[in-house]
C-alpha positions as a printed NumPy array, in Angstrom:
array([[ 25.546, -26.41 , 144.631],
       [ 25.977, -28.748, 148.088],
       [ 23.739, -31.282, 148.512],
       [ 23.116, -32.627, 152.01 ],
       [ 21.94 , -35.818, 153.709],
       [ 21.14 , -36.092, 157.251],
       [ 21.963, -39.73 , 159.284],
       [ 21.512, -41.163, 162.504],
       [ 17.579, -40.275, 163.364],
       [ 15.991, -42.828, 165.468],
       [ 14.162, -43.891, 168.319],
       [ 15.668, -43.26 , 172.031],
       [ 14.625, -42.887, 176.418],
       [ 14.534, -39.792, 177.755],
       [ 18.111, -39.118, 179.03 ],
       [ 19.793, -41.26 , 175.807],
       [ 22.339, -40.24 , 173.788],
       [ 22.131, -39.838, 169.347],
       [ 24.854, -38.531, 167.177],
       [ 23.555, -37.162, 163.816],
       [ 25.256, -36.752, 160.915],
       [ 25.585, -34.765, 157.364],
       [ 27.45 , -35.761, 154.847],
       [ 27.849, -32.662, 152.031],
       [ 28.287, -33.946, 148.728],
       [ 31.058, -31.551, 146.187],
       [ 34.692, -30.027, 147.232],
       [ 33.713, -27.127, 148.389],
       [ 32.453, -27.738, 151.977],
       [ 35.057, -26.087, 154.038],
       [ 33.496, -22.67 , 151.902],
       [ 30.675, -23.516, 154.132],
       [ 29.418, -22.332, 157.592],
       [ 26.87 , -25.554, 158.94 ],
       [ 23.71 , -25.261, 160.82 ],
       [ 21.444, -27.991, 162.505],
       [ 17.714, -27.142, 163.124],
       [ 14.493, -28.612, 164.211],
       [ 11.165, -28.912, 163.467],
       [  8.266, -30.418, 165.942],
       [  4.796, -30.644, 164.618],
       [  2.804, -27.389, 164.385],
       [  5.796, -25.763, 165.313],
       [  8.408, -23.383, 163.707],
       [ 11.709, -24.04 , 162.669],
       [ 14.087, -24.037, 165.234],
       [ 17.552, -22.958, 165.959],
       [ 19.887, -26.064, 167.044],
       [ 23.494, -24.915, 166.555],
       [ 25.829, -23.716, 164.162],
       [ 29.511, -23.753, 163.262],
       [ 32.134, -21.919, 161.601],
       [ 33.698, -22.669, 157.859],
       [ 36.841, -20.965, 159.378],
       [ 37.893, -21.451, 163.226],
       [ 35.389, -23.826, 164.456],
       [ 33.644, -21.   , 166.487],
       [ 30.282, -22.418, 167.436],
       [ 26.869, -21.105, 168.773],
       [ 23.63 , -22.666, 170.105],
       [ 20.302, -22.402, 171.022],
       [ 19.217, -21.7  , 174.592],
       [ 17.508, -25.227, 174.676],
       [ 19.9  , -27.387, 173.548],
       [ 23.239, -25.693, 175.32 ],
       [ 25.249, -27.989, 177.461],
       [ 23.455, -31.283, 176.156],
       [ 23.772, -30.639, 172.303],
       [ 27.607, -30.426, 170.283],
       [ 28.132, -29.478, 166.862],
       [ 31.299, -30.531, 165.154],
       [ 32.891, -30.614, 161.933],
       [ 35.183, -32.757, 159.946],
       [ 35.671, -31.234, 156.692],
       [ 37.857, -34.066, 155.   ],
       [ 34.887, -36.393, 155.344],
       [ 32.673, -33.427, 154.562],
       [ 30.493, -33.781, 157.239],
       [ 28.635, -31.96 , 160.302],
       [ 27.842, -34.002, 163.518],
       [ 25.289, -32.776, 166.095],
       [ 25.99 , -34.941, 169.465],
       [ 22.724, -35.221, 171.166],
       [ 23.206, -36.194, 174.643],
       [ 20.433, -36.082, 177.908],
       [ 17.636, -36.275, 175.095],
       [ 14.403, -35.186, 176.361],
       [ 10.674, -35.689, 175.035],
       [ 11.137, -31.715, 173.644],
       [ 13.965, -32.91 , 171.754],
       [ 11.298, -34.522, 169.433],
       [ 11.665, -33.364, 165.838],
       [ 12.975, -33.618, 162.754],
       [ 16.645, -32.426, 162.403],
       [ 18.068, -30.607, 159.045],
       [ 21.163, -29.695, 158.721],
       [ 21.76 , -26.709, 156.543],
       [ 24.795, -24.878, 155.142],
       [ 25.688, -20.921, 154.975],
       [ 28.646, -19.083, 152.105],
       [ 28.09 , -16.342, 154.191],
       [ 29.725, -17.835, 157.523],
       [ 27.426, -15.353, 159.673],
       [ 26.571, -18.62 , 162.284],
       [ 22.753, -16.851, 161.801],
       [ 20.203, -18.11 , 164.208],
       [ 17.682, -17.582, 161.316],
       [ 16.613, -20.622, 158.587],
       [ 16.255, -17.665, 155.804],
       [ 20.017, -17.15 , 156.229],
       [ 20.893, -20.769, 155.145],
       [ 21.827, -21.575, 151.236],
       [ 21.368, -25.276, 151.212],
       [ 19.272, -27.888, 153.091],
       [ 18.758, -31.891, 153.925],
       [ 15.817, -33.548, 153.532],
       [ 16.081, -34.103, 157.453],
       [ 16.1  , -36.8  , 159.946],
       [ 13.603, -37.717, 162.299],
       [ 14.615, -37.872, 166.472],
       [ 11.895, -39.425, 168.765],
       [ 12.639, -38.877, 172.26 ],
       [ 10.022, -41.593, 175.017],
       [  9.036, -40.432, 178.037]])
């Protein structure tokens, strides 16, 4: 079992800068590929980015490429998500989640374990 808790949520201007962070709790975190997602009101769940337990190979999703980094530090046992040029679309809560089976899958269904999430408010 992992349990996860999201950090760094807040209040920003559009073209501001946020670094998020999840810190996994146990010893087995590097068994673990991490995803971030989204959620806006009456929305889905989006895709944010995702990162490999093994080589560090990441992936993203179309809206967030070039602005957004994922990274991994897996002696602290934590994901970051570096949120930079924030827009007003950025506006949602962020969960990080975490995936045994290392596929880097686009799709929340594929994740094992999730965070309670942290809210991100992008001002016009």
């Amino acid at each position: 079992q992992v349990q996860l808790v999201e950090s760094g949520g807040g209040l920003v201007q559009t073209g501001g800068s946020l670094r998020l962070s999840c810190a996994a709790s146990g010893r087995t975190f590097n068994r673990y590929a991490m995803g971030w997602f989204r959620q806006a009101p009456g929305k889905e769940r989006e895709f944010v980015a995702a990162i490999s337990r093994s080589d560090g190979s990441t992936t993203y999703g179309d809206s967030v490429k070039g602005r957004f980094t994922i990274s991994r530090h897996d002696a602290k046992n934590t994901v970051y998500l570096q949120m930079n040029s924030l827009k007003p679309e950025d506006t949602a809560v962020y969960y990080c989640a975490a995936d045994l089976s290392n596929t880097l899958s686009s799709r929340p269904g594929a994740y094992d374990y999730w965070g309670q999430g942290t809210q991100v408010t992008v001002s016009s």
